[in-house]
Coordinates of C-alpha atoms in Angstrom, one line a residue:
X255 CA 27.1 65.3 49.0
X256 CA 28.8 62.2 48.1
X257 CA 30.2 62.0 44.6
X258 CA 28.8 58.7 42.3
X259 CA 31.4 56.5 41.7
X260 CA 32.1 54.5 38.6
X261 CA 29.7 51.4 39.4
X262 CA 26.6 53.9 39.9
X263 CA 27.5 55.3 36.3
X264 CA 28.0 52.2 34.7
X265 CA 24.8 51.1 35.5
X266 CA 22.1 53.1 33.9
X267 CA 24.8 52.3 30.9
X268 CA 24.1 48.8 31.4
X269 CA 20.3 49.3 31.5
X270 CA 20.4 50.8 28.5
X271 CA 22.4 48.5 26.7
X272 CA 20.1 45.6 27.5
X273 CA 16.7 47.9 26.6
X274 CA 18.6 48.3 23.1
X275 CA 19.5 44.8 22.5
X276 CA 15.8 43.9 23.8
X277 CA 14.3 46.4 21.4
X278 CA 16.6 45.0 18.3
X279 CA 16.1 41.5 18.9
X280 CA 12.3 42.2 19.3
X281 CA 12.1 44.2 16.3
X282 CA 14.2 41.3 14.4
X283 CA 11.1 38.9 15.6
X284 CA 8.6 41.1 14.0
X285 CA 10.7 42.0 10.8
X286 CA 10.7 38.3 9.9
X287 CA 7.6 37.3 11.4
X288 CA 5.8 40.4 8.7
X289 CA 8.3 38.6 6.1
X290 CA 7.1 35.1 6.9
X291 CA 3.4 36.6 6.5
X292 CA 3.9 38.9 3.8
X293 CA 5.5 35.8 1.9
X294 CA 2.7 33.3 2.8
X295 CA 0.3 35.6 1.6
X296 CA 2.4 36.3 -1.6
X297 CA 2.6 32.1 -2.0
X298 CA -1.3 32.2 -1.6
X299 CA -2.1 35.2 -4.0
X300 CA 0.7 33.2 -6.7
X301 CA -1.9 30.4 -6.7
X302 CA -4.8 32.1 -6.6
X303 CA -3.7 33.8 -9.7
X304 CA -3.7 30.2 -11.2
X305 CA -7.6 29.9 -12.0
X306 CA -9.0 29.4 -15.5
X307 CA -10.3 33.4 -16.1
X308 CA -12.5 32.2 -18.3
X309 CA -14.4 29.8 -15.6
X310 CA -17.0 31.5 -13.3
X311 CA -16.5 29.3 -10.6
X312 CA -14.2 29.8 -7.4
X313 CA -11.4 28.0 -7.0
X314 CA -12.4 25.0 -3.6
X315 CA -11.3 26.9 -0.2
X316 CA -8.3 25.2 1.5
X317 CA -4.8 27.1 2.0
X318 CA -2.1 26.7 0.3
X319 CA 0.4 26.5 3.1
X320 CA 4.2 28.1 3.1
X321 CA 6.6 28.6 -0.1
X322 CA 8.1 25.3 -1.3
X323 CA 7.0 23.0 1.4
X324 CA 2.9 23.8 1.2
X325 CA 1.5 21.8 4.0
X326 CA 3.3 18.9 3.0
X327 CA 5.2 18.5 6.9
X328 CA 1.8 19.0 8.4
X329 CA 0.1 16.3 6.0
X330 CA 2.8 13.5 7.0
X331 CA 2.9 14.3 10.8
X332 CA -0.6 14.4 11.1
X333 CA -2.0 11.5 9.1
X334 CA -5.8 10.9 8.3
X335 CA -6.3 14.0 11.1
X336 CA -4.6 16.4 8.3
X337 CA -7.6 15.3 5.8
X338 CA -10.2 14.9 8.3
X339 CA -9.9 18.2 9.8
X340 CA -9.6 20.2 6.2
X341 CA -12.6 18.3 5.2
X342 CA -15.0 19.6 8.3
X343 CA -13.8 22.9 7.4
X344 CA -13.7 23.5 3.9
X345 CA -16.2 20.5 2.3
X346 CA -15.7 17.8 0.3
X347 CA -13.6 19.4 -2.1
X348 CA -10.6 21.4 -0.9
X349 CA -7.4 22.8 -2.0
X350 CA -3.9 22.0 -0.5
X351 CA 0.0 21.9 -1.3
X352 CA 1.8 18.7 -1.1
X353 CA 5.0 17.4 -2.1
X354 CA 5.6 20.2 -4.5
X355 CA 2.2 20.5 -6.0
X356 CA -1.1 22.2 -6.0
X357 CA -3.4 19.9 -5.3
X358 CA -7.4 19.5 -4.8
X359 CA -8.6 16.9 -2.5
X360 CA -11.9 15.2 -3.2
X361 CA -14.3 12.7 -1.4
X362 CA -17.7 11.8 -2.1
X363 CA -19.4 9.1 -4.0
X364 CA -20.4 11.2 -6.9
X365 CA -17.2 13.4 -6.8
X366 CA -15.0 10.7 -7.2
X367 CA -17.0 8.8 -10.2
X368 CA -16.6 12.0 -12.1
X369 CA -12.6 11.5 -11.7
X370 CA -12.6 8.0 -12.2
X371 CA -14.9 7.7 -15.2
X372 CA -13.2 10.6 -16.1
X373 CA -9.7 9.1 -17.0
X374 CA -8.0 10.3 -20.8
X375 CA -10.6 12.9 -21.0
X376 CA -11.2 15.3 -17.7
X377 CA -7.9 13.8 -16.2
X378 CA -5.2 11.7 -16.6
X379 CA -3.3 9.6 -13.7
X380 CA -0.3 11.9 -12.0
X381 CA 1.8 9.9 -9.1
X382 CA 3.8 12.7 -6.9
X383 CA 6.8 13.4 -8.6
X384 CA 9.0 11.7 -6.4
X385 CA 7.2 8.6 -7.3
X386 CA 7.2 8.6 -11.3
X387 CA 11.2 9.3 -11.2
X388 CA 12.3 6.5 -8.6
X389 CA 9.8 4.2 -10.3
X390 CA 10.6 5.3 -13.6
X391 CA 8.5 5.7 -17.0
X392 CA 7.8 2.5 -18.1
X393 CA 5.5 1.4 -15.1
X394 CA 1.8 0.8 -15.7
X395 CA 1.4 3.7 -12.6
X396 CA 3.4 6.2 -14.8
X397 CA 2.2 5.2 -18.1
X398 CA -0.3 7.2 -19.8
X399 CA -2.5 6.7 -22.9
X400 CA -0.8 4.4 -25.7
X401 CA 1.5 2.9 -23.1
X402 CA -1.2 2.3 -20.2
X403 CA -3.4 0.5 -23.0
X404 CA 0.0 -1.7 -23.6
X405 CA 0.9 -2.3 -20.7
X406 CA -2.2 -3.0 -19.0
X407 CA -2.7 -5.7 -21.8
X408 CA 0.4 -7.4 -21.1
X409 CA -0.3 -7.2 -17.2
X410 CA -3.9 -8.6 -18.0
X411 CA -2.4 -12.1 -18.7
X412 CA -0.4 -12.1 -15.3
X413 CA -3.3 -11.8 -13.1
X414 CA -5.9 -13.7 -15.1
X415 CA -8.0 -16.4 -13.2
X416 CA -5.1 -19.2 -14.7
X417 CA -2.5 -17.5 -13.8
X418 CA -4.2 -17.0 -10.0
X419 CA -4.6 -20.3 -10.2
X420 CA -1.0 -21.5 -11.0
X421 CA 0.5 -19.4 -8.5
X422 CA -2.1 -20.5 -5.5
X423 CA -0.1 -23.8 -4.4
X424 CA 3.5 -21.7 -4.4
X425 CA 1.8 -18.8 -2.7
X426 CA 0.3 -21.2 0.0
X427 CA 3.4 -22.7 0.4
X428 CA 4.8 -19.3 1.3
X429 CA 2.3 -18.5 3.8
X430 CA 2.6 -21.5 5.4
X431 CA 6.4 -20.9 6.0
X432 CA 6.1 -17.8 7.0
X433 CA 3.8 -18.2 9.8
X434 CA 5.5 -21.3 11.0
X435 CA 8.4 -18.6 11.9
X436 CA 5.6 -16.6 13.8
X437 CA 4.3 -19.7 15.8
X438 CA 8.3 -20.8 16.3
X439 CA 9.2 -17.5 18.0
X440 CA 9.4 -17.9 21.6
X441 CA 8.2 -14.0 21.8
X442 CA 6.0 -11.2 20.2
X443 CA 6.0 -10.7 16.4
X444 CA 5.6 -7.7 14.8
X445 CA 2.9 -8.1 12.5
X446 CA 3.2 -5.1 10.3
X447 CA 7.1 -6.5 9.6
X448 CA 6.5 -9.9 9.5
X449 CA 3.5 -9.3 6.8
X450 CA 5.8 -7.2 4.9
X451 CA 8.6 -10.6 4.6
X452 CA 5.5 -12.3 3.6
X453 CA 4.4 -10.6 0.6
X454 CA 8.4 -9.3 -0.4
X455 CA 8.7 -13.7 -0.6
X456 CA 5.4 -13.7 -2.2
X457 CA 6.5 -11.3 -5.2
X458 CA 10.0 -12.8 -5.2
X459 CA 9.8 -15.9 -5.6
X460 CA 6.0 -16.5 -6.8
X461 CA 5.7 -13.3 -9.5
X462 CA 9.2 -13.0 -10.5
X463 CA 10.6 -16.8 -10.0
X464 CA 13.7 -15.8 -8.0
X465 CA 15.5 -18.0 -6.0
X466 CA 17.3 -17.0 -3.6
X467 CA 19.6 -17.2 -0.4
X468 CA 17.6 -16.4 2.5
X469 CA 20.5 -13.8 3.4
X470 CA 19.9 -12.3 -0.4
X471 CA 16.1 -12.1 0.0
X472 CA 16.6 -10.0 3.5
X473 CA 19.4 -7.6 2.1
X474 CA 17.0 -7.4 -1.0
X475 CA 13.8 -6.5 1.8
X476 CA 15.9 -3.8 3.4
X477 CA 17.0 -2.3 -0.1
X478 CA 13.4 -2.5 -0.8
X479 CA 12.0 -0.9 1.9
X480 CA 14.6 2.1 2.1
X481 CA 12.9 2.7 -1.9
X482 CA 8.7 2.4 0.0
X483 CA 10.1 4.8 3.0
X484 CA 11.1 7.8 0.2
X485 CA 8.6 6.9 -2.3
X486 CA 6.6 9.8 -1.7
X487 CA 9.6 12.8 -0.5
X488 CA 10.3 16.7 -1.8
X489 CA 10.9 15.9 -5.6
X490 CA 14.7 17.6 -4.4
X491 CA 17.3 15.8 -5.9
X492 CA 20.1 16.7 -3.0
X493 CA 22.5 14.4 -1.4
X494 CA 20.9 12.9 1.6
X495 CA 17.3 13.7 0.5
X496 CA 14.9 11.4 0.5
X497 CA 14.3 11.4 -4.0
X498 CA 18.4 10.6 -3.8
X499 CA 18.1 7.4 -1.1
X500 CA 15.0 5.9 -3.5
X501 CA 16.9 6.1 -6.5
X502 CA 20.2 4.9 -5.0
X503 CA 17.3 1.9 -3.8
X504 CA 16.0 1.1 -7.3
X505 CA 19.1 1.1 -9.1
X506 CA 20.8 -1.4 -6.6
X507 CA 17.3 -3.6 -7.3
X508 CA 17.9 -3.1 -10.5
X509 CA 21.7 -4.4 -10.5
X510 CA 20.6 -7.6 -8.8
X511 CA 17.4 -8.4 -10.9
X512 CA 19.3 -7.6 -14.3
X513 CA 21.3 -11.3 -14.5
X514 CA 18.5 -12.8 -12.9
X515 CA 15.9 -10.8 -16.2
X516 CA 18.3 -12.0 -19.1
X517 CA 18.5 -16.1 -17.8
X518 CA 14.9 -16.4 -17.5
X519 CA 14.4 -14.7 -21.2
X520 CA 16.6 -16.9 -22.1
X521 CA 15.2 -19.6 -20.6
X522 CA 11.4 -18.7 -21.7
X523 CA 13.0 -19.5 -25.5
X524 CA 13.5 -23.1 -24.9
X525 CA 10.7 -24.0 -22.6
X526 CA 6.8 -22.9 -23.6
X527 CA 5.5 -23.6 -19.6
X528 CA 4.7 -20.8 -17.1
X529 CA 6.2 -20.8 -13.7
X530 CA 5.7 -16.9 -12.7
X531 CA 4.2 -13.9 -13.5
X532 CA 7.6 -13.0 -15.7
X533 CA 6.4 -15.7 -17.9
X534 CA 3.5 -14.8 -18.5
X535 CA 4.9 -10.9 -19.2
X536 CA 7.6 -12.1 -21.4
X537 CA 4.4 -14.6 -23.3
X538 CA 1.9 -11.8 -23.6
X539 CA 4.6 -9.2 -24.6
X540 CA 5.7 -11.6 -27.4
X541 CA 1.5 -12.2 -28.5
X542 CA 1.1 -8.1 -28.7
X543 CA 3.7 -7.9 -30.6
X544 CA 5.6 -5.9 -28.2
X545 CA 9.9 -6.8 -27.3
X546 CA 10.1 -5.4 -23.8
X547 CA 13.5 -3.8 -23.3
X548 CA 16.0 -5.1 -19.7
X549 CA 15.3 -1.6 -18.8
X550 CA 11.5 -2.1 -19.0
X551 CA 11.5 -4.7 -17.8
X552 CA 13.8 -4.0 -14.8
X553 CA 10.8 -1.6 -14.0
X554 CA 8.2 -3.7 -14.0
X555 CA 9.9 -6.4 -11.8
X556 CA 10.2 -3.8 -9.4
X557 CA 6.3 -2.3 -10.0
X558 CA 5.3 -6.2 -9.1
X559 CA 6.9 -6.5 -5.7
X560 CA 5.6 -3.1 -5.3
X561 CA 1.9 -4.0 -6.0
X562 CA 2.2 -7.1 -3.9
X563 CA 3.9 -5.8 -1.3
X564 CA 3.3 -2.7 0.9
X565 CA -0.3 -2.2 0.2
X566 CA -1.1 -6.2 0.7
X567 CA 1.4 -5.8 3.3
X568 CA -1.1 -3.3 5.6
X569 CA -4.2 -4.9 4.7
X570 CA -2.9 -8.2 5.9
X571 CA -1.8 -6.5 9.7
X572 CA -5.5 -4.6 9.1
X573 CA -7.1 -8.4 8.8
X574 CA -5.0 -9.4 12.1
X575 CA -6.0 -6.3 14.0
X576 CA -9.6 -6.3 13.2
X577 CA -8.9 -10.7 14.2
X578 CA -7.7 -9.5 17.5
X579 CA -10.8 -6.8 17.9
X580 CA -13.5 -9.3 16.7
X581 CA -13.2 -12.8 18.2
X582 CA -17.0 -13.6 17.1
X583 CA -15.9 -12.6 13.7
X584 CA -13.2 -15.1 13.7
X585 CA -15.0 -18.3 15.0
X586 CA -17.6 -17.5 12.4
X587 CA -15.3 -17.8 9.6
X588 CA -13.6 -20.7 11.8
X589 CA -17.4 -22.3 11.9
X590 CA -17.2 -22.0 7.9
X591 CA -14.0 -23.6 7.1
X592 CA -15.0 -26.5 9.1
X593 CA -18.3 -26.5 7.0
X594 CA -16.4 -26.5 3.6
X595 CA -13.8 -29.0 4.6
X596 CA -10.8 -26.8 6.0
X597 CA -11.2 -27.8 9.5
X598 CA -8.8 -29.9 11.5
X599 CA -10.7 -32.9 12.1
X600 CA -11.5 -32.8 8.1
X601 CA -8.1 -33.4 7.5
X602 CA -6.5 -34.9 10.6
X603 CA -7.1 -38.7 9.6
X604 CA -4.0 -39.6 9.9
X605 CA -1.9 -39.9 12.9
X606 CA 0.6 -36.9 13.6
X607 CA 3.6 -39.1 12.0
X608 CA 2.0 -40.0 8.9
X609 CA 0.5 -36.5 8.8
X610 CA 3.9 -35.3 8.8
X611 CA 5.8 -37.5 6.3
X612 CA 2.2 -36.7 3.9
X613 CA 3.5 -33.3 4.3
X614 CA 6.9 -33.9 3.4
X615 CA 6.2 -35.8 0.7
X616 CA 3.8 -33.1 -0.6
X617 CA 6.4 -31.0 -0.3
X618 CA 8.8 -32.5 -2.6
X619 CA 5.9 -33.2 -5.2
X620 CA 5.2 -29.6 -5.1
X621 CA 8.8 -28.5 -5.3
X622 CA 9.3 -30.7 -8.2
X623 CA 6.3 -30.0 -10.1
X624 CA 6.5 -26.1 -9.7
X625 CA 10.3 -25.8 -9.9
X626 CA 9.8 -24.2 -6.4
X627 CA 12.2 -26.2 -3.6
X628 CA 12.8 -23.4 -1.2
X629 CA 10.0 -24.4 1.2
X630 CA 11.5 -28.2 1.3
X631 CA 14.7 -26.9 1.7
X632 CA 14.1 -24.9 4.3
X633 CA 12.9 -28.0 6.3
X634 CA 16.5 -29.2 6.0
X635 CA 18.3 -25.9 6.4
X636 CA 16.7 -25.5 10.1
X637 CA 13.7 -23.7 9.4
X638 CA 10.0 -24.0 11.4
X639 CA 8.0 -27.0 9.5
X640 CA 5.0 -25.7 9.4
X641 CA 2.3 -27.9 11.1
X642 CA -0.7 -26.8 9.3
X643 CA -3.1 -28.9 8.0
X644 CA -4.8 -27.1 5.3
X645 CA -4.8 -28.7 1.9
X646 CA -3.8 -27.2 -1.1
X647 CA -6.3 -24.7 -1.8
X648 CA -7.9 -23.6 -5.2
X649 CA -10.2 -20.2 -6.4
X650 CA -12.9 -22.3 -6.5
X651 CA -12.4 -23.4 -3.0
X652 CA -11.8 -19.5 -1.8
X653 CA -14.9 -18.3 -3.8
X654 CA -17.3 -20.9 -1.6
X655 CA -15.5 -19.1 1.7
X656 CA -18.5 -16.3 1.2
X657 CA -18.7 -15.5 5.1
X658 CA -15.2 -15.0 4.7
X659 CA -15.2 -13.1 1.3
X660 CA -17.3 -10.1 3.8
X661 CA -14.6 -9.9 6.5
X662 CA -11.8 -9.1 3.6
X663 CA -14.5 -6.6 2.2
X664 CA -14.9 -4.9 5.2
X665 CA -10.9 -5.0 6.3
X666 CA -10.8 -2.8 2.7
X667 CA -13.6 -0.8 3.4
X668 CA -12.3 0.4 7.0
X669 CA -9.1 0.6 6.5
X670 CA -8.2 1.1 3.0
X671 CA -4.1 0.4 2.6
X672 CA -4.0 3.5 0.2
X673 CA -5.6 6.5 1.2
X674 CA -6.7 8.1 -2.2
X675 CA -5.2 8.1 -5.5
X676 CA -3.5 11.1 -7.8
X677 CA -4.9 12.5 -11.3
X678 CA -3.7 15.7 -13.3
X679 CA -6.6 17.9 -14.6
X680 CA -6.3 17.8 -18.6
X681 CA -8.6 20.2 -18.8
X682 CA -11.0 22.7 -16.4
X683 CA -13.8 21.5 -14.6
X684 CA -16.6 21.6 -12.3
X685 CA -16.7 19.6 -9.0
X686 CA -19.5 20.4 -6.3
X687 CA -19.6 23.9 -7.3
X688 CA -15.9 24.8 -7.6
X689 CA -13.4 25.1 -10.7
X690 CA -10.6 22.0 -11.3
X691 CA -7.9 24.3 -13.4
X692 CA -6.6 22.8 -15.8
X693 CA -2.7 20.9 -14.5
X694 CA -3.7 21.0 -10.7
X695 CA -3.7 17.7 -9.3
X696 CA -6.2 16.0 -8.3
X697 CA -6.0 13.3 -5.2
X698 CA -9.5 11.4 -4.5
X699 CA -9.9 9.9 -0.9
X700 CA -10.8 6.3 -0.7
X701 CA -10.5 6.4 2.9
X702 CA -12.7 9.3 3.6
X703 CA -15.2 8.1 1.0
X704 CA -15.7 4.9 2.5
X705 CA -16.1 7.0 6.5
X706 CA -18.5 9.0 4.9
X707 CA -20.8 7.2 2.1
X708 CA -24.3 7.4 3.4
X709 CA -25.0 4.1 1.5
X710 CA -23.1 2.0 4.6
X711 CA -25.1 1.8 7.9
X712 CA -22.7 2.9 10.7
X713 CA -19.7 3.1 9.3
X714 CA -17.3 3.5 12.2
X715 CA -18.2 -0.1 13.1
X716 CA -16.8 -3.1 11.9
X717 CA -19.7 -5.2 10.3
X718 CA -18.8 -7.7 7.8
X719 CA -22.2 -8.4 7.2
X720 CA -22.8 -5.2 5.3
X721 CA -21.6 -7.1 2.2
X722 CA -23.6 -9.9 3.0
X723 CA -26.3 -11.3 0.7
X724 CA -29.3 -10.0 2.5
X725 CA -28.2 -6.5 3.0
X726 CA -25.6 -5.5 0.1
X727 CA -24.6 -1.7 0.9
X728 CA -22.5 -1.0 -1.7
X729 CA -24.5 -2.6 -4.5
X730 CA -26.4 0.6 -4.1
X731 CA -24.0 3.1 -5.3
X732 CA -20.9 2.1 -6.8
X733 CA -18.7 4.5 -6.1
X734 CA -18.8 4.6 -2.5
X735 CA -16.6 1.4 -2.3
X736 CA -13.5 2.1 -3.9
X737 CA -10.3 0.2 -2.4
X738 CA -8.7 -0.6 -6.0
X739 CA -10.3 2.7 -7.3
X740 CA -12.5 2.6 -10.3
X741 CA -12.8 3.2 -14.2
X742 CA -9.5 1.8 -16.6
X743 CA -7.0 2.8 -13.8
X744 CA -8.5 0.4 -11.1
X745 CA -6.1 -1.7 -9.8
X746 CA -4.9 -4.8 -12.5
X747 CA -4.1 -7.1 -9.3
X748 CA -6.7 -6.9 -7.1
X749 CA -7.9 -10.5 -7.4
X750 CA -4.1 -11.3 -6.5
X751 CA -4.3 -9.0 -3.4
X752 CA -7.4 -10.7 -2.2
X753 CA -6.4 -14.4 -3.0
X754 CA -3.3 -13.5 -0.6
X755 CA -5.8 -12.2 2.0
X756 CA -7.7 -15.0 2.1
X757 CA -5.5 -17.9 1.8
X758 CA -3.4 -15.8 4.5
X759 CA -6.6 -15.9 6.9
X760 CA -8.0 -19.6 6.3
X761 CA -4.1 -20.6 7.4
X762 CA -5.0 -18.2 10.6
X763 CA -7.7 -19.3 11.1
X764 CA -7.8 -22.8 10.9
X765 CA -4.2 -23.6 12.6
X766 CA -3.5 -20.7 14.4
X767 CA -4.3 -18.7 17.9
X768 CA -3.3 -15.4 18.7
X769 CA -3.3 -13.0 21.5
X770 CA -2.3 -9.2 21.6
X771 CA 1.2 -8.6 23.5
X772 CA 0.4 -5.1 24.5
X773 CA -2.4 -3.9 26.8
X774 CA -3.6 -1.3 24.3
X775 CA -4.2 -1.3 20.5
X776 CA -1.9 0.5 18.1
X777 CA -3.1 3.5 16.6
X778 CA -3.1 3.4 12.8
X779 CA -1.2 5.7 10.8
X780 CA -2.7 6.4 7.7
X781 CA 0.1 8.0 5.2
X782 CA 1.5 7.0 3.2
X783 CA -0.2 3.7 3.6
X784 CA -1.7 2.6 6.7
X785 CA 0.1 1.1 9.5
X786 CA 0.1 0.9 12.9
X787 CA 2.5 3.8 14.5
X788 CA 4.5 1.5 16.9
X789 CA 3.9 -1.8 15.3
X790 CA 1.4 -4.5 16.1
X791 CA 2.2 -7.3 18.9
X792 CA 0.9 -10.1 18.9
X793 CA 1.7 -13.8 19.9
X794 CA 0.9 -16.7 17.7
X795 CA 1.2 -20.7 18.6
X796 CA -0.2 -23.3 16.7
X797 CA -3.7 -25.3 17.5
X798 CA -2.9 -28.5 17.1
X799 CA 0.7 -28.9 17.2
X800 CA 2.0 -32.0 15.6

């Protein structure tokens, strides 16, 4: 017989060794696989303990997610499909974990007038905490009895019709600008970035009077944006983390507004007329008898470029998108201006020279009259003229546009900028047969409201004529069309939001053409606000060039 030698030995040794380290990795897999599950089901059970005992009713189905994080990942990287999906299998009224809370998410007509109407007495308003501390207190979002009631007086004044109506010819002016750079670029603009410059320069220099350098309103965007990007992040106050880049955001806005706050107060002492929305705060502060503090009113500079900003900012690419979709749409508003005066040959008497020099001596007027000279200077410092031939518009004018009040409707209605809004249950309630404990929050979907109200005939289509004298479809129940919410929380400037819309769209409209620089349509991403995933490309050149 031959004798093994060493090799043969070795290897059932070998064999062995592998099986072993196979069998301990393998049982390492399942240890913390039965950890991961046994800890799931221990986050689950923690809530579940959570219900009012002395309430009857269940608490809504829904899971609850992993420890810490809930389903907050799955919420952001999915979009509307996180919401959509939940709702087809739990209801209307669900339970879910985001961003550090418990929370209950509602649609439905009915459901969401209880919430709304609701307000001080079944629930309170309860931003995610990320958002109350980079915010900050003071802001009418944040504020809560007392203090909304204050503030939401003082704000009253800022977008009252007068005040709409002093800010029109500035905002105008804006708009113009603005799209002259869109119709000057040789190539593709992004739409969703290029309607975010628009309304950052609305709120800058028409709500808060700034004037700027051109370089110091784009450092300003950027800072701006980087606070909107972690607006709604893990309430983890870490270097690096999203809560620790939005504050590092708002106090650098802060820094810069702070000078800027004390000259116009001082200012507002010696003269009694209203250029801006900071005007009017400081004016109705003063008649309420109310001193706003620099830190307040640091706050609420920032809370105004953030209600005229991101949200304005998505329904304005919606409007473009739904422009580039609709074509009829358009030359049915197009067939309107032209009926109330707006169109080109309306206002083209003159020839292109005089029109221009009209313009420029407009311009000046304006820019002395308003104490607004930034869009005449930029004619002199290189930037686009704008060849539009609009007039100045007025509310009265806009609120004769009807065919054109249904498209901005319906742009709100199908895509809503903001998906839902958050409440705090004050006490425990019943919604469609389930128990709201008392400090869960609440988040009612506008979105998914509006996709599935019964009251709207085919509501996957886009169909401005729904609001549209002879059929109406949300006269019927008044909850079922909810873009600026409802009850004394809805939203104080949404007459501001829409004037923007529409004076944005007759300027489109009546000078513009557009084509799509992609060969597909973006897909929308719906959280935090809607947007389109990879931008929205489109070309723009003016009609009648001068």
């Amino acid at each position: 017989m031959l004798e093994s030698g060493p090799a043969q030995e070795m290897l059932p040794l070998a064999q062995f060794g592998l099986l072993s380290a196979l069998a301990t990795a393998l049982t390492s897999v399942l240890s913390a696989l039965l950890l991961l599950a046994l800890t799931r089901q221990l986050w689950s059970l923690r809530w579940s303990l959570t219900r009012d005992k002395e309430s009857s009713l269940p608490l809504p189905k829904g899971s609850m997610g992993w420890p810490l994080i809930g389903e907050t990942f799955h919420w952001l990287f999915q979009g509307s499909n996180f919401h959509i999906s939940r709702r087809e299998r739990h209801g209307n009224v669900f339970k879910t974990h985001l961003l550090g809370k418990p929370v209950i998410r509602v649609t439905g007509a009915e459901n969401i007038r209880k919430i709304l109407l609701g307000e001080h007495s079944l629930v309170c308003t309860q931003w995610p905490q990320s958002t109350r501390i980079i915010l900050g207190p003071n802001t009418l979002v944040n504020s809560i009895g007392d203090l909304h009631k204050r503030n939401r007086k003082i704000l009253a004044k800022v977008f009252s019709r007068g005040a709409l109506e002093s800010y029109l010819p500035r905002l105008q002016d804006v708009v113009k600008s603005e799209i002259a750079k869109w119709c000057s670029k040789p190539g593709a603009i992004d739409v969703y970035s290029a309607a975010k410059s628009l309304t950052f320069r609305i709120a800058v220099r028409v709500l808060l009077g700034l004037q700027m350098e051109e370089e110091r309103i784009v450092y300003l965007a950027q800072i701006f944006e980087q606070l909107m990007n972690n607006l709604f992040s893990l309430p983890i106050d870490a270097p690096l983390s999203g809560l620790r880049k939005g504050i590092k955001a708002r106090e650098i806005l802060h820094a810069n507004m702070e000078k800027i706050i004390e000259e116009k107060m001082e200012r507002q002492q010696a003269e009694e007329e209203y250029h801006d929305a900071f005007d009017y705060i400081l004016s109705s502060s003063n008649e309420h008898g109310q001193q706003l503090s620099i830190q307040e009113l640091k706050e609420t500079a920032v809370e105004l470029i953030f209600a005229a900003h991101s949200t304005t900012a998505s329904a304005s690419t919606s409007l473009i998108l739904q422009f580039l979709r609709h074509p009829a749409v358009v030359e049915r508003a197009r067939i309107e201006l032209e009926a109330e005066g707006l169109g080109y040959e309306c206002n083209s008497s003159h020839s292109s020279s005089g029109v221009a020099m009209e313009k420029e001596e407009d311009a000046e007027t304006s820019c002395l009259l308003n104490g607004d000279c930034q869009n005449h200077q930029n004619h002199r410092d290189g930037f686009p003229q704008s060849q539009s031939h609009i007039p100045y518009l007025s509310l009265d004018k806009l609120s004769q546009l009807r065919y054109l009040d249904c498209v901005v409707k319906e742009v709100l209605r199908f895509l809503p900028p903001v998906s839902g809004g958050y409440r705090t249950a004050l006490q425990t309630f019943e919604l469609d047969g389930y128990q709201i404990p008392k400090g869960w929050s609440v988040m009612y979907s506008i979105r998914d409201t509006h996709e599935t109200a019964a009251v709207f005939q085919s509501p996957e289509l886009f169909d401005p004529d729904r609001f549209g004298p002879d059929r109406e479809e949300s006269r019927s129940a008044r909850f079922s069309y909810v873009p600026f919410g409802g009850g004394v929380r809805s939203c104080v400037g949404k007459e501001l939001a829409q004037m923007i819309l529409k004076t944005l769209a007759v300027e489109l409209i009546g000078t513009c053409k557009w084509t799509l620089a992609t060969e597909n349509f973006p897909k929308m991403q719906t959280v935090p606000i809607v947007h389109p995933v990879n931008g929205l490309h489109v070309n723009f050149t003016y009609n009648y060039p001068l």
